[in-house]
mmCIF file of C-alpha atoms and ligand atoms in Angstrom:
data_model
loop_
_atom_site.group_PDB
_atom_site.id
_atom_site.type_symbol
_atom_site.label_atom_id
_atom_site.label_comp_id
_atom_site.label_asym_id
_atom_site.label_seq_id
_atom_site.Cartn_x
_atom_site.Cartn_y
_atom_site.Cartn_z
ATOM 1 C CA MET A 1 62.935 116.885 -151.354
ATOM 2 C CA THR A 2 64.920 119.080 -153.859
ATOM 3 C CA GLN A 3 67.450 117.262 -155.940
ATOM 4 C CA ALA A 4 71.659 118.981 -155.624
ATOM 5 C CA LYS A 5 72.994 120.365 -158.189
ATOM 6 C CA ILE A 6 75.665 117.620 -159.890
ATOM 7 C CA ILE A 7 78.982 119.450 -160.144
ATOM 8 C CA ASP A 8 79.872 118.569 -163.697
ATOM 9 C CA GLY A 9 83.715 118.166 -163.457
ATOM 10 C CA LYS A 10 84.551 116.814 -167.118
ATOM 11 C CA ALA A 11 82.992 120.094 -168.079
ATOM 12 C CA PHE A 12 85.187 122.666 -165.737
ATOM 13 C CA ALA A 13 88.394 120.665 -166.882
ATOM 14 C CA ALA A 14 87.234 120.561 -171.028
ATOM 15 C CA GLU A 15 87.170 124.352 -170.220
ATOM 16 C CA LEU A 16 90.109 124.721 -167.592
ATOM 17 C CA ARG A 17 91.981 122.280 -170.507
ATOM 18 C CA ALA A 18 91.639 124.805 -172.847
ATOM 19 C CA GLY A 19 93.412 127.337 -171.369
ATOM 20 C CA VAL A 20 96.244 125.905 -170.689
ATOM 21 C CA ALA A 21 96.146 124.452 -174.298
ATOM 22 C CA ALA A 22 96.178 128.585 -175.562
ATOM 23 C CA ASP A 23 99.050 129.538 -172.829
ATOM 24 C CA VAL A 24 100.931 126.500 -174.127
ATOM 25 C CA ALA A 25 100.895 127.531 -177.792
ATOM 26 C CA VAL A 26 101.868 131.276 -176.157
ATOM 27 C CA LEU A 27 104.949 130.528 -174.604
ATOM 28 C CA LYS A 28 105.536 128.148 -178.165
ATOM 29 C CA GLU A 29 104.965 130.903 -179.864
ATOM 30 C CA LYS A 30 106.393 134.050 -178.116
ATOM 31 C CA HIS A 31 108.879 132.464 -175.504
ATOM 32 C CA ASP A 32 110.275 129.902 -178.615
ATOM 33 C CA LEU A 33 109.469 127.544 -175.517
ATOM 34 C CA THR A 34 107.213 123.819 -175.326
ATOM 35 C CA PRO A 35 106.136 122.922 -171.540
ATOM 36 C CA GLY A 36 107.969 119.028 -171.348
ATOM 37 C CA LEU A 37 106.374 116.036 -168.438
ATOM 38 C CA ALA A 38 107.546 113.506 -167.673
ATOM 39 C CA VAL A 39 105.914 110.709 -166.369
ATOM 40 C CA VAL A 40 107.526 107.645 -164.677
ATOM 41 C CA LEU A 41 105.726 104.186 -164.092
ATOM 42 C CA LEU A 42 107.231 100.888 -162.205
ATOM 43 C CA GLY A 43 105.382 98.477 -163.230
ATOM 44 C CA ASP A 44 101.797 97.221 -165.214
ATOM 45 C CA ASP A 45 99.653 97.423 -162.162
ATOM 46 C CA PRO A 46 95.946 97.657 -164.835
ATOM 47 C CA ALA A 47 94.536 100.932 -163.099
ATOM 48 C CA SER A 48 98.163 102.825 -163.417
ATOM 49 C CA GLN A 49 99.165 101.831 -166.753
ATOM 50 C CA ILE A 50 95.434 103.727 -167.453
ATOM 51 C CA TYR A 51 96.244 106.265 -165.777
ATOM 52 C CA VAL A 52 99.387 107.071 -166.978
ATOM 53 C CA ARG A 53 97.783 106.140 -170.742
ATOM 54 C CA ASN A 54 95.531 108.972 -170.221
ATOM 55 C CA LYS A 55 98.071 111.824 -168.680
ATOM 56 C CA GLY A 56 100.699 111.848 -172.080
ATOM 57 C CA LYS A 57 97.707 111.612 -174.139
ATOM 58 C CA GLN A 58 96.261 114.953 -172.546
ATOM 59 C CA THR A 59 99.960 116.427 -171.627
ATOM 60 C CA LEU A 60 100.168 115.950 -175.999
ATOM 61 C CA GLU A 61 96.627 117.463 -176.804
ATOM 62 C CA THR A 62 97.603 120.388 -175.205
ATOM 63 C CA GLY A 63 100.789 121.003 -176.712
ATOM 64 C CA MET A 64 103.558 120.018 -174.478
ATOM 65 C CA ARG A 65 105.435 117.357 -174.941
ATOM 66 C CA SER A 66 105.269 113.836 -172.538
ATOM 67 C CA PHE A 67 108.093 111.997 -171.841
ATOM 68 C CA ALA A 68 106.752 108.578 -171.103
ATOM 69 C CA HIS A 69 109.071 106.549 -168.907
ATOM 70 C CA HIS A 70 107.702 102.808 -168.036
ATOM 71 C CA LEU A 71 110.464 100.234 -165.887
ATOM 72 C CA PRO A 72 109.721 97.195 -164.982
ATOM 73 C CA GLU A 73 108.014 96.069 -161.231
ATOM 74 C CA SER A 74 111.748 94.651 -160.289
ATOM 75 C CA THR A 75 113.329 98.497 -160.595
ATOM 76 C CA SER A 76 115.545 99.314 -158.066
ATOM 77 C CA GLN A 77 116.024 102.425 -156.190
ATOM 78 C CA ALA A 78 119.476 103.251 -157.234
ATOM 79 C CA GLU A 79 117.921 103.077 -160.960
ATOM 80 C CA LEU A 80 115.099 104.450 -160.030
ATOM 81 C CA LEU A 81 116.442 107.462 -157.986
ATOM 82 C CA ALA A 82 119.311 107.700 -161.514
ATOM 83 C CA LEU A 83 116.523 107.898 -163.716
ATOM 84 C CA VAL A 84 114.899 110.828 -161.366
ATOM 85 C CA GLU A 85 118.328 112.995 -161.372
ATOM 86 C CA SER A 86 118.565 112.986 -164.639
ATOM 87 C CA LEU A 87 115.243 114.358 -165.230
ATOM 88 C CA ASN A 88 116.336 116.837 -162.752
ATOM 89 C CA ARG A 89 118.849 118.023 -164.949
ATOM 90 C CA ASP A 90 116.692 117.812 -168.280
ATOM 91 C CA GLY A 91 116.397 121.098 -169.902
ATOM 92 C CA GLU A 92 112.744 119.800 -171.489
ATOM 93 C CA VAL A 93 111.430 118.259 -168.892
ATOM 94 C CA HIS A 94 110.024 121.247 -166.500
ATOM 95 C CA GLY A 95 107.431 118.183 -164.533
ATOM 96 C CA ILE A 96 108.566 114.207 -163.247
ATOM 97 C CA LEU A 97 105.495 112.834 -161.673
ATOM 98 C CA VAL A 98 106.571 109.277 -160.642
ATOM 99 C CA GLN A 99 103.201 107.596 -160.478
ATOM 100 C CA LEU A 100 102.226 106.104 -157.233
ATOM 101 C CA PRO A 101 102.287 103.471 -155.050
ATOM 102 C CA LEU A 102 105.547 102.517 -156.444
ATOM 103 C CA PRO A 103 106.558 98.596 -155.137
ATOM 104 C CA GLU A 104 107.811 97.420 -152.153
ATOM 105 C CA GLN A 105 111.893 97.433 -152.367
ATOM 106 C CA ILE A 106 111.234 101.582 -153.522
ATOM 107 C CA ASP A 107 111.761 103.928 -150.368
ATOM 108 C CA GLU A 108 109.030 106.566 -151.868
ATOM 109 C CA ALA A 109 109.997 108.821 -149.195
ATOM 110 C CA ALA A 110 113.412 108.419 -150.890
ATOM 111 C CA ILE A 111 112.564 109.446 -154.256
ATOM 112 C CA ILE A 112 109.999 112.149 -154.100
ATOM 113 C CA ASP A 113 112.727 113.917 -152.206
ATOM 114 C CA ALA A 114 114.989 113.330 -155.037
ATOM 115 C CA ILE A 115 112.846 115.870 -157.201
ATOM 116 C CA ASP A 116 113.806 118.888 -158.118
ATOM 117 C CA PRO A 117 111.170 120.512 -155.883
ATOM 118 C CA ALA A 118 110.590 123.479 -158.927
ATOM 119 C CA LYS A 119 109.783 120.211 -161.393
ATOM 120 C CA ASP A 120 107.740 118.567 -158.636
ATOM 121 C CA VAL A 121 104.188 119.200 -160.294
ATOM 122 C CA ASP A 122 102.592 117.053 -157.510
ATOM 123 C CA GLY A 123 103.678 119.017 -155.081
ATOM 124 C CA PHE A 124 104.334 116.273 -153.020
ATOM 125 C CA HIS A 125 107.843 116.807 -152.043
ATOM 126 C CA VAL A 126 108.405 118.696 -148.661
ATOM 127 C CA ILE A 127 109.816 121.949 -149.972
ATOM 128 C CA ASN A 128 106.226 122.095 -151.736
ATOM 129 C CA SER A 129 103.685 120.791 -148.646
ATOM 130 C CA GLY A 130 105.990 123.221 -146.438
ATOM 131 C CA LEU A 131 105.128 125.455 -148.571
ATOM 132 C CA LEU A 132 101.739 125.148 -148.578
ATOM 133 C CA ALA A 133 101.426 125.047 -145.186
ATOM 134 C CA THR A 134 103.441 128.557 -144.769
ATOM 135 C CA GLY A 135 101.637 130.334 -147.485
ATOM 136 C CA GLY A 136 104.249 129.993 -149.937
ATOM 137 C CA ALA A 137 103.998 130.300 -153.710
ATOM 138 C CA GLY A 138 105.436 126.038 -154.779
ATOM 139 C CA LEU A 139 103.256 123.954 -156.549
ATOM 140 C CA VAL A 140 100.141 122.587 -154.802
ATOM 141 C CA PRO A 141 99.138 119.052 -155.623
ATOM 142 C CA CYS A 142 96.162 118.863 -158.294
ATOM 143 C CA THR A 143 93.860 116.939 -156.036
ATOM 144 C CA PRO A 144 92.477 118.570 -153.545
ATOM 145 C CA LEU A 145 93.449 121.911 -156.781
ATOM 146 C CA GLY A 146 91.028 120.209 -158.590
ATOM 147 C CA CYS A 147 88.971 120.041 -155.376
ATOM 148 C CA MET A 148 89.213 123.701 -154.353
ATOM 149 C CA LEU A 149 88.600 125.099 -158.051
ATOM 150 C CA MET A 150 85.536 123.447 -157.723
ATOM 151 C CA LEU A 151 84.286 124.939 -154.530
ATOM 152 C CA ARG A 152 85.183 128.262 -155.827
ATOM 153 C CA HIS A 153 83.588 127.975 -158.506
ATOM 154 C CA GLU A 154 80.569 126.540 -156.989
ATOM 155 C CA LEU A 155 80.475 128.411 -153.637
ATOM 156 C CA GLY A 156 82.781 131.780 -154.299
ATOM 157 C CA ASP A 157 83.368 133.339 -151.357
ATOM 158 C CA MET A 158 83.903 130.395 -148.546
ATOM 159 C CA SER A 159 84.798 132.103 -145.516
ATOM 160 C CA GLY A 160 83.588 130.400 -142.397
ATOM 161 C CA LYS A 161 82.227 127.990 -143.939
ATOM 162 C CA LYS A 162 82.625 124.213 -141.661
ATOM 163 C CA ALA A 163 84.558 122.011 -144.056
ATOM 164 C CA LEU A 164 85.221 118.208 -143.097
ATOM 165 C CA ILE A 165 88.097 116.236 -145.224
ATOM 166 C CA ILE A 166 86.939 112.330 -144.008
ATOM 167 C CA GLY A 167 90.427 111.329 -144.750
ATOM 168 C CA ARG A 168 94.443 112.054 -143.598
ATOM 169 C CA SER A 169 96.082 111.430 -146.897
ATOM 170 C CA ASN A 170 99.825 113.308 -147.609
ATOM 171 C CA ILE A 171 97.810 112.951 -151.322
ATOM 172 C CA VAL A 172 94.562 114.376 -150.543
ATOM 173 C CA GLY A 173 93.186 115.020 -146.745
ATOM 174 C CA LYS A 174 96.383 116.988 -145.864
ATOM 175 C CA PRO A 175 96.802 119.520 -148.666
ATOM 176 C CA LEU A 176 93.103 120.164 -148.808
ATOM 177 C CA ALA A 177 92.759 121.494 -145.218
ATOM 178 C CA GLN A 178 94.994 123.931 -145.864
ATOM 179 C CA LEU A 179 94.164 125.506 -149.054
ATOM 180 C CA LEU A 180 90.808 125.492 -146.905
ATOM 181 C CA LEU A 181 92.401 126.881 -144.652
ATOM 182 C CA ASN A 182 93.975 129.563 -146.327
ATOM 183 C CA GLU A 183 90.373 130.196 -147.882
ATOM 184 C CA ASN A 184 89.649 131.065 -143.950
ATOM 185 C CA CYS A 185 87.076 127.845 -143.552
ATOM 186 C CA THR A 186 86.575 126.463 -140.024
ATOM 187 C CA VAL A 187 88.787 122.851 -141.349
ATOM 188 C CA THR A 188 88.072 119.025 -139.437
ATOM 189 C CA ILE A 189 89.954 116.498 -141.001
ATOM 190 C CA ALA A 190 88.428 113.057 -139.978
ATOM 191 C CA HIS A 191 89.525 109.624 -140.143
ATOM 192 C CA SER A 192 89.464 106.056 -139.137
ATOM 193 C CA ARG A 193 89.987 107.352 -135.417
ATOM 194 C CA THR A 194 87.002 109.376 -135.325
ATOM 195 C CA GLY A 195 84.300 109.665 -132.233
ATOM 196 C CA ASP A 196 81.034 109.724 -134.425
ATOM 197 C CA LEU A 197 81.539 110.251 -137.934
ATOM 198 C CA ALA A 198 77.684 111.036 -138.978
ATOM 199 C CA ALA A 199 77.647 113.437 -136.552
ATOM 200 C CA GLU A 200 80.289 115.439 -137.970
ATOM 201 C CA SER A 201 79.481 115.104 -140.976
ATOM 202 C CA ARG A 202 76.283 116.445 -140.388
ATOM 203 C CA ALA A 203 77.427 119.808 -139.622
ATOM 204 C CA ALA A 204 79.740 120.206 -142.523
ATOM 205 C CA ASP A 205 78.523 122.719 -145.190
ATOM 206 C CA ILE A 206 82.016 121.697 -147.236
ATOM 207 C CA LEU A 207 81.719 117.782 -146.710
ATOM 208 C CA VAL A 208 85.065 115.896 -149.116
ATOM 209 C CA ALA A 209 85.052 112.104 -148.780
ATOM 210 C CA ALA A 210 88.803 111.426 -149.601
ATOM 211 C CA VAL A 211 88.744 108.170 -148.103
ATOM 212 C CA GLY A 212 88.874 104.721 -150.913
ATOM 213 C CA ARG A 213 85.795 103.532 -149.417
ATOM 214 C CA ALA A 214 82.587 102.439 -151.512
ATOM 215 C CA GLU A 215 79.328 103.993 -150.748
ATOM 216 C CA MET A 216 80.791 104.737 -147.072
ATOM 217 C CA VAL A 217 79.099 108.388 -146.534
ATOM 218 C CA ARG A 218 74.708 107.690 -146.921
ATOM 219 C CA GLY A 219 72.759 110.505 -147.407
ATOM 220 C CA ASP A 220 71.544 110.866 -143.293
ATOM 221 C CA TRP A 221 74.656 111.904 -142.756
ATOM 222 C CA ILE A 222 74.033 114.638 -145.134
ATOM 223 C CA LYS A 223 73.741 118.336 -143.918
ATOM 224 C CA PRO A 224 71.126 119.451 -146.089
ATOM 225 C CA GLY A 225 72.381 122.018 -149.148
ATOM 226 C CA ALA A 226 76.180 120.556 -148.040
ATOM 227 C CA THR A 227 78.354 120.419 -151.232
ATOM 228 C CA VAL A 228 79.417 117.041 -151.818
ATOM 229 C CA ILE A 229 83.042 116.296 -153.395
ATOM 230 C CA ASP A 230 83.211 112.762 -153.652
ATOM 231 C CA VAL A 231 87.699 111.678 -154.566
ATOM 232 C CA GLY A 232 86.893 108.018 -153.785
ATOM 233 C CA ILE A 233 86.985 106.080 -156.572
ATOM 234 C CA ASN A 234 86.660 102.344 -155.978
ATOM 235 C CA ARG A 235 85.193 99.728 -158.397
ATOM 236 C CA ILE A 236 82.342 97.100 -157.125
ATOM 237 C CA PRO A 237 80.780 94.104 -158.943
ATOM 238 C CA ALA A 238 77.609 95.778 -160.940
ATOM 239 C CA PRO A 239 75.950 91.674 -162.203
ATOM 240 C CA GLU A 240 73.127 93.359 -162.711
ATOM 241 C CA LYS A 241 75.921 93.964 -165.839
ATOM 242 C CA GLY A 242 75.700 90.910 -166.197
ATOM 243 C CA GLU A 243 78.382 88.217 -164.403
ATOM 244 C CA GLY A 244 81.442 89.448 -163.310
ATOM 245 C CA LYS A 245 80.953 93.200 -164.061
ATOM 246 C CA THR A 246 82.193 95.971 -162.574
ATOM 247 C CA ARG A 247 81.238 99.611 -161.812
ATOM 248 C CA LEU A 248 82.585 102.412 -160.416
ATOM 249 C CA VAL A 249 81.625 104.529 -157.203
ATOM 250 C CA GLY A 250 82.711 107.321 -155.185
ATOM 251 C CA ASP A 251 82.747 107.153 -151.356
ATOM 252 C CA VAL A 252 78.989 108.339 -151.303
ATOM 253 C CA ASN A 253 75.948 106.741 -151.353
ATOM 254 C CA PHE A 254 75.207 108.927 -154.450
ATOM 255 C CA ALA A 255 71.717 108.697 -154.912
ATOM 256 C CA GLU A 256 71.109 108.822 -151.350
ATOM 257 C CA ALA A 257 73.504 111.823 -151.240
ATOM 258 C CA CYS A 258 72.022 113.361 -154.491
ATOM 259 C CA GLU A 259 68.465 114.011 -152.311
ATOM 260 C CA VAL A 260 69.700 116.417 -149.784
ATOM 261 C CA ALA A 261 73.033 117.994 -150.747
ATOM 262 C CA GLY A 262 72.827 121.345 -152.630
ATOM 263 C CA ALA A 263 75.979 120.621 -154.633
ATOM 264 C CA ILE A 264 77.433 116.616 -155.526
ATOM 265 C CA THR A 265 80.470 115.629 -157.856
ATOM 266 C CA PRO A 266 79.414 112.908 -159.857
ATOM 267 C CA VAL A 267 81.845 109.138 -159.840
ATOM 268 C CA PRO A 268 82.933 109.273 -162.511
ATOM 269 C CA GLY A 269 83.025 112.588 -164.053
ATOM 270 C CA GLY A 270 83.772 114.744 -161.108
ATOM 271 C CA VAL A 271 87.148 114.771 -159.435
ATOM 272 C CA GLY A 272 89.258 112.497 -161.894
ATOM 273 C CA PRO A 273 89.560 114.868 -164.638
ATOM 274 C CA MET A 274 89.993 117.385 -162.033
ATOM 275 C CA THR A 275 93.473 115.766 -161.285
ATOM 276 C CA ILE A 276 94.572 115.805 -164.539
ATOM 277 C CA VAL A 277 94.154 119.310 -165.645
ATOM 278 C CA CYS A 278 95.362 120.526 -162.951
ATOM 279 C CA LEU A 279 98.577 118.208 -163.447
ATOM 280 C CA LEU A 280 98.325 119.942 -166.970
ATOM 281 C CA ARG A 281 98.271 123.195 -165.439
ATOM 282 C CA ASN A 282 100.936 122.852 -162.761
ATOM 283 C CA THR A 283 103.734 121.712 -165.705
ATOM 284 C CA VAL A 284 102.668 125.350 -167.338
ATOM 285 C CA THR A 285 103.363 127.131 -163.819
ATOM 286 C CA ALA A 286 106.965 125.119 -163.464
ATOM 287 C CA CYS A 287 107.898 125.628 -166.503
ATOM 288 C CA CYS A 288 107.155 130.046 -166.343
ATOM 289 C CA ARG A 289 108.901 129.480 -162.775
ATOM 290 C CA GLN A 290 112.532 127.723 -164.845
ATOM 291 C CA ALA A 291 112.002 129.684 -167.646
ATOM 292 C CA GLY A 292 111.358 133.067 -165.358
ATOM 293 C CA ILE A 293 107.698 134.129 -167.157
ATOM 294 C CA ASP A 294 105.180 135.405 -165.717
ATOM 295 C CA GLU A 295 102.148 132.793 -166.157
ATOM 296 C CA ALA A 296 99.504 135.596 -165.758
ATOM 297 C CA ALA A 297 100.749 137.842 -168.143
ATOM 298 C CA LEU A 298 100.486 134.963 -170.947
ATOM 299 C CA HIS A 299 96.693 134.714 -170.863
ATOM 300 C CA GLY A 300 96.324 138.857 -171.156
HETATM 301 N N1 LIG B 401 98.348 107.906 -157.220
HETATM 302 C C1 LIG B 401 96.887 107.999 -157.085
HETATM 303 N N2 LIG B 401 97.100 109.116 -157.314
HETATM 304 C C2 LIG B 401 98.538 110.142 -158.126
HETATM 305 C C3 LIG B 401 99.047 111.618 -157.702
HETATM 306 O O1 LIG B 401 98.026 112.202 -157.211
HETATM 307 N N3 LIG B 401 100.023 111.275 -158.005
HETATM 308 C C4 LIG B 401 100.744 110.299 -158.085
HETATM 309 N N4 LIG B 401 102.399 110.806 -158.405
HETATM 310 N N5 LIG B 401 100.520 109.265 -158.069
HETATM 311 C C5 LIG B 401 99.211 109.141 -157.959
#
C-alpha cells in the first residue's frame, strides 16, 4: 500500500507569510501605510488566549500593527458594541477580529453585524457571506480560504471532482462549500443527520472533515487516492506520554487515512497555520481596499 503525501501546512504558510510581509513592506515604503489588525478577546479561555497571542505575534512579524483588546468575561453587550464601533472609526485599524465563542450574555450575531464589513477580516458578516454566495469580492473566512489554497496547490484544476464537507458551520462548512462550488466541484455537505456518512465519504475525491470529533473519519471511509483536509483540532488523553498528558488529533484517524488517501493534512501542522496566514492576507486585502490601492500591483 502506498502512503499518502503529507501536506505541510506549516511550510506552505511560512511561504505565504513571506509574501504578506513583502506586500506590507511595499505598502509602508510606497504608500506610507501600515496595515493594522485589532483582535478582541473576552475572558480567559486558555485555548483562545493561545490563538490570540499567536495572531498578534504573526501580525507584528509581518510588519503590521497589532491592537490587542483583552476584556473581562463579564463585559456587557453595550461595552463590546462600543469597542467595535470605535474600532470601525479608527483609521489605523484595517481589520477587526472578535474571537469566538463569546460569553453567553453576548449576542454573537449582533456583534458580527456591528463590524464594518470592509474591516471584517473573518468574513463572518452577512454582507461578506452574501458576496461569497453570489460571486462578489468580499472578505472570505480564513479557515476555508486556507483549505482552498492547499487544495489548489495539490490538485490544480478541481472541476468535476466530488467534494464532501463533513460539518455545516458558518465558520467552515458553509463558506467552504461555496468556494468549492466556485471551483466547479460537485459539493455535498454532510452533518449529524446524514444517513450513511461512510458511504458519502467513500464517494469523495476531496474530503474535508470539520466537525470537532476526534478521529471520527476512519481509513475505510476514504476513497483510495482522495485528498483529505482535516480541520479538526481535538485534545485527547495521551497516557503513553505520562499521567494527565494530552495530545492533539484531528477529525480523521490519521494513521489509517495515510494508508488510503492520496494526500492528507496533519494535525497539528496542516490547516491551523494556514488559517492564521489567511487572516494576515485578509488584513492586507482590507487595508488596500480601504485605501484604494491595487493589491495585485504590490507584488508586481
Ligand atoms: N474561534 C475559532 N476560530 C475562529 C475564527 O476563525 N475567527 C474567530 N473570530 N474566532 C474563532
